[in-house]
Coordinates of C-alpha atoms in Angstrom, one line a residue:
X28 CA 12.2 6.8 -29.1
X29 CA 13.1 10.0 -27.5
X30 CA 16.3 10.4 -25.5
X31 CA 15.7 10.6 -21.7
X32 CA 15.3 14.2 -20.7
X33 CA 16.5 15.5 -17.4
X34 CA 14.6 18.5 -16.0
X35 CA 15.7 20.4 -13.0
X36 CA 12.8 22.7 -12.2
X37 CA 12.9 25.7 -9.9
X38 CA 9.9 26.7 -7.8
X39 CA 8.2 26.5 -4.5
X40 CA 5.6 24.1 -3.2
X41 CA 2.2 25.8 -3.5
X42 CA -0.3 25.4 -0.7
X43 CA -2.7 24.0 -3.3
X44 CA -0.3 21.1 -3.9
X45 CA -0.7 19.7 -0.4
X46 CA -3.5 17.1 -0.2
X47 CA -6.4 18.1 2.0
X48 CA -6.0 15.1 4.3
X49 CA -2.3 15.5 4.8
X50 CA -0.7 17.9 7.3
X51 CA 2.8 19.0 8.0
X52 CA 4.6 17.5 11.0
X53 CA 3.8 18.8 14.4
X54 CA 6.5 19.8 16.9
X55 CA 6.5 16.4 18.6
X56 CA 9.3 13.9 19.5
X57 CA 11.4 13.4 16.3
X58 CA 11.4 9.6 16.7
X59 CA 8.0 8.0 17.2
X60 CA 8.4 4.8 19.3
X61 CA 9.4 1.8 17.3
X62 CA 10.5 3.7 14.1
X63 CA 14.1 4.4 15.4
X64 CA 14.5 0.7 16.1
X65 CA 13.2 -0.5 12.7
X66 CA 15.7 -1.2 10.0
X67 CA 15.0 1.1 7.1
X68 CA 16.6 0.0 3.8
X69 CA 16.4 3.5 2.4
X70 CA 16.2 7.0 4.0
X71 CA 12.7 8.5 4.6
X72 CA 11.5 10.9 1.9
X73 CA 11.5 14.7 2.5
X74 CA 8.0 15.7 3.5
X75 CA 7.7 18.6 1.0
X76 CA 8.9 16.4 -2.0
X77 CA 6.7 13.5 -0.9
X78 CA 3.5 15.7 -0.8
X79 CA 4.4 17.1 -4.2
X80 CA 4.8 13.6 -5.6
X81 CA 1.5 12.5 -4.1
X82 CA -0.4 15.3 -5.7
X83 CA 1.5 14.7 -9.0
X84 CA 0.6 11.0 -8.9
X85 CA -3.1 11.8 -8.5
X86 CA -3.0 14.4 -11.3
X87 CA -1.4 12.0 -13.8
X88 CA -3.2 8.8 -12.8
X89 CA -5.7 8.9 -15.6
X90 CA -3.2 10.0 -18.3
X91 CA -2.7 7.2 -20.9
X92 CA 0.9 8.3 -21.4
X93 CA 1.8 8.0 -17.7
X94 CA 3.4 4.8 -16.4
X95 CA 4.7 5.5 -12.9
X96 CA 6.8 7.7 -10.6
X97 CA 9.9 6.2 -9.2
X98 CA 11.9 7.6 -6.2
X99 CA 15.6 7.6 -6.4
X100 CA 17.6 5.9 -3.6
X101 CA 19.2 9.2 -2.4
X102 CA 15.7 10.6 -1.8
X103 CA 16.6 13.9 -3.4
X104 CA 14.7 13.4 -6.7
X105 CA 12.5 11.1 -8.7
X106 CA 11.7 9.9 -12.2
X107 CA 8.5 10.1 -14.2
X108 CA 8.0 7.4 -16.8
X109 CA 6.1 9.0 -19.8
X110 CA 5.3 8.1 -23.4
X111 CA 5.4 10.6 -26.2
X112 CA 5.0 14.4 -26.2
X113 CA 6.2 16.0 -23.0
X114 CA 4.2 19.2 -23.3
X115 CA 1.2 17.9 -21.3
X116 CA 3.6 16.8 -18.5
X117 CA 5.8 19.9 -18.1
X118 CA 3.1 22.1 -16.6
X119 CA 2.7 19.7 -13.7
X120 CA 6.3 19.8 -12.8
X121 CA 6.9 23.6 -12.6
X122 CA 6.3 23.8 -8.8
X123 CA 8.7 21.2 -7.7
X124 CA 10.8 22.5 -4.8
X125 CA 14.1 23.8 -6.2
X126 CA 16.3 21.5 -4.1
X127 CA 14.9 18.4 -5.8
X128 CA 15.3 17.1 -9.4
X129 CA 13.0 15.1 -11.7
X130 CA 14.1 13.0 -14.6
X131 CA 11.5 12.2 -17.4
X132 CA 12.2 8.8 -18.9
X133 CA 10.5 7.5 -22.0
X134 CA 8.5 4.3 -22.1
X135 CA 8.5 1.7 -24.9
X136 CA 4.8 1.3 -25.2
X137 CA 1.8 3.4 -24.2
X138 CA 1.4 2.7 -20.5
X139 CA -2.3 3.0 -20.4
X140 CA -2.7 0.3 -23.0
X141 CA -0.5 -2.1 -21.0
X142 CA -2.4 -1.3 -17.8
X143 CA -5.7 -2.2 -19.5
X144 CA -4.1 -5.4 -20.8
X145 CA -2.8 -6.4 -17.3
X146 CA -6.3 -5.9 -15.9
X147 CA -7.8 -8.0 -18.8
X148 CA -5.3 -10.9 -18.2
X149 CA -6.3 -11.1 -14.5
X150 CA -10.0 -10.8 -15.0
X151 CA -10.0 -13.4 -17.8
X152 CA -8.4 -15.9 -15.5
X153 CA -5.3 -16.4 -17.6
X154 CA -3.1 -15.2 -14.7
X155 CA -3.6 -14.5 -11.0
X156 CA -1.4 -11.4 -10.8
X157 CA -0.1 -8.8 -13.3
X158 CA 1.8 -5.5 -13.2
X159 CA 3.2 -3.2 -15.9
X160 CA 7.0 -2.8 -15.6
X161 CA 7.9 0.8 -14.8
X162 CA 9.3 1.5 -18.3
X163 CA 6.2 0.0 -19.9
X164 CA 8.3 -2.4 -21.9
X165 CA 6.5 -5.6 -20.7
X166 CA 3.9 -7.0 -18.4
X167 CA 5.0 -9.2 -15.5
X168 CA 2.5 -11.9 -14.7
X169 CA 2.1 -14.6 -12.1
X170 CA 0.8 -18.0 -13.4
X171 CA -0.9 -20.4 -11.0
X172 CA 1.1 -23.3 -9.7
X173 CA 0.1 -26.3 -11.9
X174 CA -0.3 -28.3 -8.8
X175 CA -2.9 -25.9 -7.4
X176 CA -5.1 -25.4 -10.5
X177 CA -4.7 -25.7 -14.3
X178 CA -2.7 -22.9 -15.8
X179 CA -4.0 -21.3 -19.0
X180 CA -1.6 -20.2 -21.7
X181 CA -1.0 -16.4 -21.6
X182 CA -1.9 -14.8 -24.8
X183 CA -1.2 -11.0 -25.3
X184 CA -0.1 -8.6 -27.9
X185 CA 2.5 -7.2 -25.5
X186 CA 5.7 -8.8 -24.2
X187 CA 5.1 -11.0 -21.2
X188 CA 7.5 -11.9 -18.4
X189 CA 6.2 -14.6 -16.1
X190 CA 6.8 -16.4 -12.9
X191 CA 4.9 -19.3 -11.3
X192 CA 3.4 -19.5 -7.9
X193 CA 0.3 -18.7 -5.9
X194 CA -1.2 -15.5 -4.5
X195 CA -2.9 -16.2 -1.2
X196 CA -5.0 -14.1 1.2
X197 CA -2.8 -13.4 4.2
X198 CA -5.5 -14.9 6.5
X199 CA -1.6 -10.6 18.2
X200 CA -2.3 -7.6 19.5
X201 CA -5.0 -8.0 22.2
X202 CA -7.5 -5.8 24.0
X203 CA -5.1 -3.2 25.3
X204 CA -4.3 -2.1 21.7
X205 CA -7.6 -3.0 20.1
X206 CA -8.5 0.6 19.2
X207 CA -5.3 1.0 17.2
X208 CA -4.4 -0.2 13.7
X209 CA -2.6 -3.5 13.7
X210 CA -4.8 -5.1 16.3
X211 CA -6.0 -8.7 16.2
X212 CA -9.7 -9.2 15.3
X213 CA -11.8 -12.3 14.9
X214 CA -14.7 -12.9 12.4
X215 CA -16.8 -15.7 13.9
X216 CA -18.9 -16.1 10.7
X217 CA -15.8 -17.0 8.7
X218 CA -13.6 -18.5 11.4
X219 CA -10.9 -16.0 10.4
X220 CA -8.4 -14.0 12.4
X221 CA -7.3 -10.8 10.7
X222 CA -5.8 -7.4 11.6
X223 CA -7.1 -3.8 11.8
X224 CA -5.5 -1.2 9.6
X225 CA -6.3 2.5 10.2
X226 CA -8.9 4.5 12.2
X227 CA -11.2 6.6 9.9
X228 CA -14.0 9.1 10.1
X229 CA -16.6 10.8 7.9
X230 CA -17.0 13.6 10.6
X231 CA -20.1 11.9 11.9
X232 CA -18.9 8.5 13.0
X233 CA -15.6 6.8 13.4
X234 CA -14.6 3.4 12.1
X235 CA -11.7 1.1 11.4
X236 CA -10.4 -0.4 8.1
X237 CA -9.5 -4.0 7.5
X238 CA -9.4 -6.3 4.4
X239 CA -12.6 -7.1 2.4
X240 CA -11.7 -10.8 2.1
X241 CA -11.8 -11.1 5.9
X242 CA -15.6 -10.3 6.2
X243 CA -18.8 -9.5 4.4
X244 CA -21.1 -6.6 5.0
X245 CA -23.1 -7.3 8.2
X246 CA -20.5 -9.7 9.7
X247 CA -19.9 -9.1 13.4
X248 CA -16.3 -8.4 14.4
X249 CA -14.9 -9.4 17.8
X250 CA -11.7 -8.6 19.7
X251 CA -9.2 -11.2 20.6
X252 CA -10.9 -11.6 23.9
X253 CA -14.3 -12.2 22.3
X254 CA -15.9 -8.8 23.0
X255 CA -18.0 -7.0 20.3
X256 CA -15.8 -4.7 18.2
X257 CA -18.3 -3.6 15.6
X258 CA -19.9 -4.7 12.3
X259 CA -18.8 -4.5 8.7
X260 CA -20.7 -1.5 7.2
X261 CA -19.1 -1.2 3.7
X262 CA -16.9 -3.3 1.6
X263 CA -14.9 -2.6 -1.6
X264 CA -13.7 -5.7 -3.4
X265 CA -11.6 -3.7 -5.9
X266 CA -9.6 -2.3 -3.0
X267 CA -9.9 -5.4 -0.8
X268 CA -11.0 -3.0 2.0
X269 CA -13.8 -3.2 4.6
X270 CA -15.1 -0.6 6.9
X271 CA -16.0 -1.6 10.5
X272 CA -18.4 0.6 12.5
X273 CA -19.2 0.2 16.2
X274 CA -22.7 0.4 17.6
X275 CA -23.6 3.8 19.1
X276 CA -22.7 3.6 22.8
X277 CA -21.2 0.1 22.3
X278 CA -17.7 -1.0 23.3
X279 CA -16.0 0.2 20.1
X280 CA -18.1 3.3 19.6
X281 CA -15.7 6.3 19.4
X282 CA -12.9 3.9 20.4
X283 CA -11.2 3.7 17.1
X284 CA -7.9 5.7 17.0
X285 CA -5.4 6.8 14.3
X286 CA -2.5 5.1 16.1
X287 CA -0.7 2.0 14.9
X288 CA 0.8 -0.6 17.2
X289 CA 4.4 -1.3 16.5
X290 CA 5.0 -4.6 18.4
X291 CA 3.2 -7.9 18.2
X292 CA 0.4 -9.0 20.5
X293 CA -0.1 -7.1 23.8
X294 CA 2.7 -4.6 23.6
X295 CA 1.0 -1.2 24.1
X296 CA 3.5 1.0 22.1
X297 CA 2.0 2.8 19.2
X298 CA 2.7 5.7 16.7
X299 CA 0.3 8.2 15.2
X300 CA -0.4 8.7 11.5
X301 CA -0.5 12.1 9.8
X302 CA -2.9 11.5 6.8
X303 CA -2.7 9.2 3.8
X304 CA -0.4 8.9 0.7
X305 CA -0.3 6.8 -2.4
X306 CA 3.0 4.8 -2.6
X307 CA 5.1 5.1 -5.7
X308 CA 7.8 2.8 -7.2
X309 CA 10.9 2.5 -4.9
X310 CA 8.9 3.8 -1.9
X311 CA 9.7 1.9 1.3
X312 CA 6.6 0.6 3.1
X313 CA 6.6 -0.4 6.8
X314 CA 4.0 -3.0 7.7
X315 CA 2.7 -3.6 11.3
X316 CA 0.0 -6.3 11.3
X317 CA -1.2 -8.0 14.5
X318 CA 0.7 -11.2 14.4
X319 CA 4.1 -9.9 13.1
X320 CA 4.7 -6.5 14.5
X321 CA 6.7 -3.7 12.8
X322 CA 8.9 -4.5 9.8
X323 CA 10.2 -2.0 7.2
X324 CA 12.3 -2.7 4.1
X325 CA 9.4 -3.5 1.9
X326 CA 10.2 -1.8 -1.4
X327 CA 7.4 -1.0 -3.9
X328 CA 8.2 -2.8 -7.2
X329 CA 4.8 -2.1 -8.8
X330 CA 2.6 0.9 -7.9
X331 CA -0.2 -0.4 -10.2
X332 CA -0.6 -4.1 -9.6
X333 CA -3.7 -6.3 -10.3
X334 CA -4.4 -9.7 -8.7
X335 CA -7.2 -12.1 -7.9
X336 CA -8.2 -14.6 -5.3
X337 CA -10.0 -17.1 -7.5
X338 CA -11.0 -19.4 -4.7
X339 CA -12.7 -16.4 -2.9
X340 CA -14.5 -15.1 -6.0
X341 CA -12.4 -11.9 -6.0
X342 CA -11.2 -11.6 -9.6
X343 CA -10.0 -7.9 -9.7
X344 CA -8.1 -6.4 -6.9
X345 CA -5.8 -3.4 -7.5
X346 CA -2.9 -2.0 -5.4
X347 CA 0.8 -2.4 -4.9
X348 CA 3.4 -5.1 -4.9
X349 CA 6.4 -4.9 -2.5
X350 CA 9.5 -7.0 -2.3
X351 CA 11.6 -7.0 0.8
X352 CA 15.1 -5.5 0.3
X353 CA 16.7 -8.5 2.1
X354 CA 14.2 -11.1 1.0
X355 CA 12.9 -11.5 4.5
X356 CA 9.6 -13.3 4.9
X357 CA 7.9 -10.8 7.3
X358 CA 4.2 -11.0 6.3
X359 CA 2.0 -14.1 6.3
X360 CA -1.3 -15.7 7.3
X361 CA -3.3 -13.8 9.8
X362 CA -1.9 -10.4 8.7
X363 CA -4.7 -9.6 6.3
X364 CA -6.1 -6.1 6.9
X365 CA -2.9 -4.9 8.6
X366 CA -1.5 -1.4 8.2
X367 CA 1.2 -0.3 5.8
X368 CA 2.7 3.1 6.0
X369 CA 5.4 5.3 4.4
X370 CA 7.7 7.7 6.3
X371 CA 8.5 11.3 5.5
X372 CA 10.7 13.8 7.4
X373 CA 11.2 17.5 7.9
X374 CA 12.9 19.6 10.6
X375 CA 10.6 18.2 13.2
X376 CA 11.3 14.6 12.6
X377 CA 9.7 11.6 10.9
X378 CA 6.0 11.1 10.2
X379 CA 4.1 8.0 9.2
X380 CA 1.4 8.3 6.5
X381 CA -1.3 5.6 6.0
X382 CA -0.5 4.0 2.7
X383 CA -1.7 0.4 2.2
X384 CA -3.8 -2.4 3.7
X385 CA -2.3 -5.9 3.7
X386 CA -4.2 -8.1 1.2
X387 CA -2.1 -11.1 0.3
X388 CA 1.3 -12.7 -0.2
X389 CA 2.9 -14.2 -3.3
X390 CA 4.5 -17.6 -2.8
X391 CA 6.5 -19.9 -5.0
X392 CA 6.8 -23.4 -3.7
X393 CA 7.9 -24.3 -1.2
X394 CA 6.5 -21.8 1.2
X395 CA 8.7 -20.6 4.0
X396 CA 8.3 -20.0 7.7
X397 CA 8.1 -16.4 8.9
X398 CA 11.1 -14.4 9.9
X399 CA 9.2 -12.4 12.5
X400 CA 6.4 -12.7 15.1
X401 CA 6.0 -15.1 18.0
X402 CA 6.9 -18.7 17.7
X403 CA 3.3 -19.9 17.8
X404 CA 2.6 -17.7 14.7
X405 CA 5.4 -19.1 12.6
X406 CA 3.1 -19.9 9.6
X407 CA 3.6 -19.5 5.9
X408 CA 5.1 -16.1 5.0
X409 CA 6.6 -14.4 2.0
X410 CA 9.0 -11.6 1.1
X411 CA 6.5 -10.5 -1.6
X412 CA 3.5 -8.6 -0.3
X413 CA 0.4 -7.4 -2.1
X414 CA -1.4 -4.5 -0.4
X415 CA -4.2 -2.2 -1.5
X416 CA -4.2 1.6 -1.4
X417 CA -5.7 3.3 1.6
X418 CA -6.5 6.4 -0.5
X419 CA -8.7 4.4 -2.9
X420 CA -10.6 2.7 0.0
X421 CA -11.2 6.1 1.6
X422 CA -12.6 7.6 -1.6
X423 CA -14.8 4.5 -2.0
X424 CA -16.3 4.7 1.5
X425 CA -16.4 8.5 1.8
X426 CA -14.2 8.5 4.9
X427 CA -10.8 10.0 5.8
X428 CA -8.0 9.1 8.2
X429 CA -8.7 10.1 11.8
X430 CA -6.7 13.2 12.8

């Protein structure tokens, strides 16, 4: 195994490195409402470094030697976990802004092989969740609770680290915030209540994202007050994402916005989003679903996690696992489809970027009551959240975040 190599690279961030759907911060108030009051476990990431990392992550995502990118706690650099010859990697790192550092760390096994194996374990039904550890030394799996369904023995040619529990779909903001992300919606056909995520557009029509397990294509969506909100137009099971479109001229037509509500139920405060980013390991995600309101401190433990909802017939969902820094149970039932965002900052202040959509929670018995939200919504919650990537859903649907 090669010794870890530390590279401090000099350069400037090229315009071509900035994602097309990301924009630099506008000269607006430096503290969007609600963010200053949220408890961040780690500082927000500098905007120029974060955009560089986002592009780098996209460029390396199909490389078999690439495991993951991990931010450091000081937010002045990051690590790339890589297997074997560094030459294919070095060219991607030359344009890192000079004030930041990157450390290249070797992995034990070929990361791409472990990622394929994690996917196989979930799809075969041996486990209900799996993620490759950042150094590609093992695969972490979740085995179903024996009381819920019969667990199968896990057989793999790679080292396995396991826990036991269940992964559950995390099945209110009312009409005054219904056009925003984080609003309460109802699906009469399923008798579900879920949350909206982010307003989107394909430059012809606008829509709203939510979770795929909340509704099927063609299902009518209603507001908390029972008014028509739109219909599910597309659905991606892999990304657990659904696209809601309003009828032309109807109540929701043109009403979807790019703002996220930051308090539960009928509190009208909201913040704008500035585009979309893919989270990386050690990113801090802030969630703001309908029933719970804003909570930060959710740290990305796996940036490539795979899970299933066997009882819902969804056997391959991919996205991110976060664990709350203080083990707070902030996300639970009813929060499916809610928005998760990451924060960057520059001279103009902080900016939220759309990152994930709440899909499920991981529970080990016994489940615990929520540490947030209104008393009547103190249902089962968890400090481990599974959420899917907004970027993948956007690519699948051919939409982008509303500007």
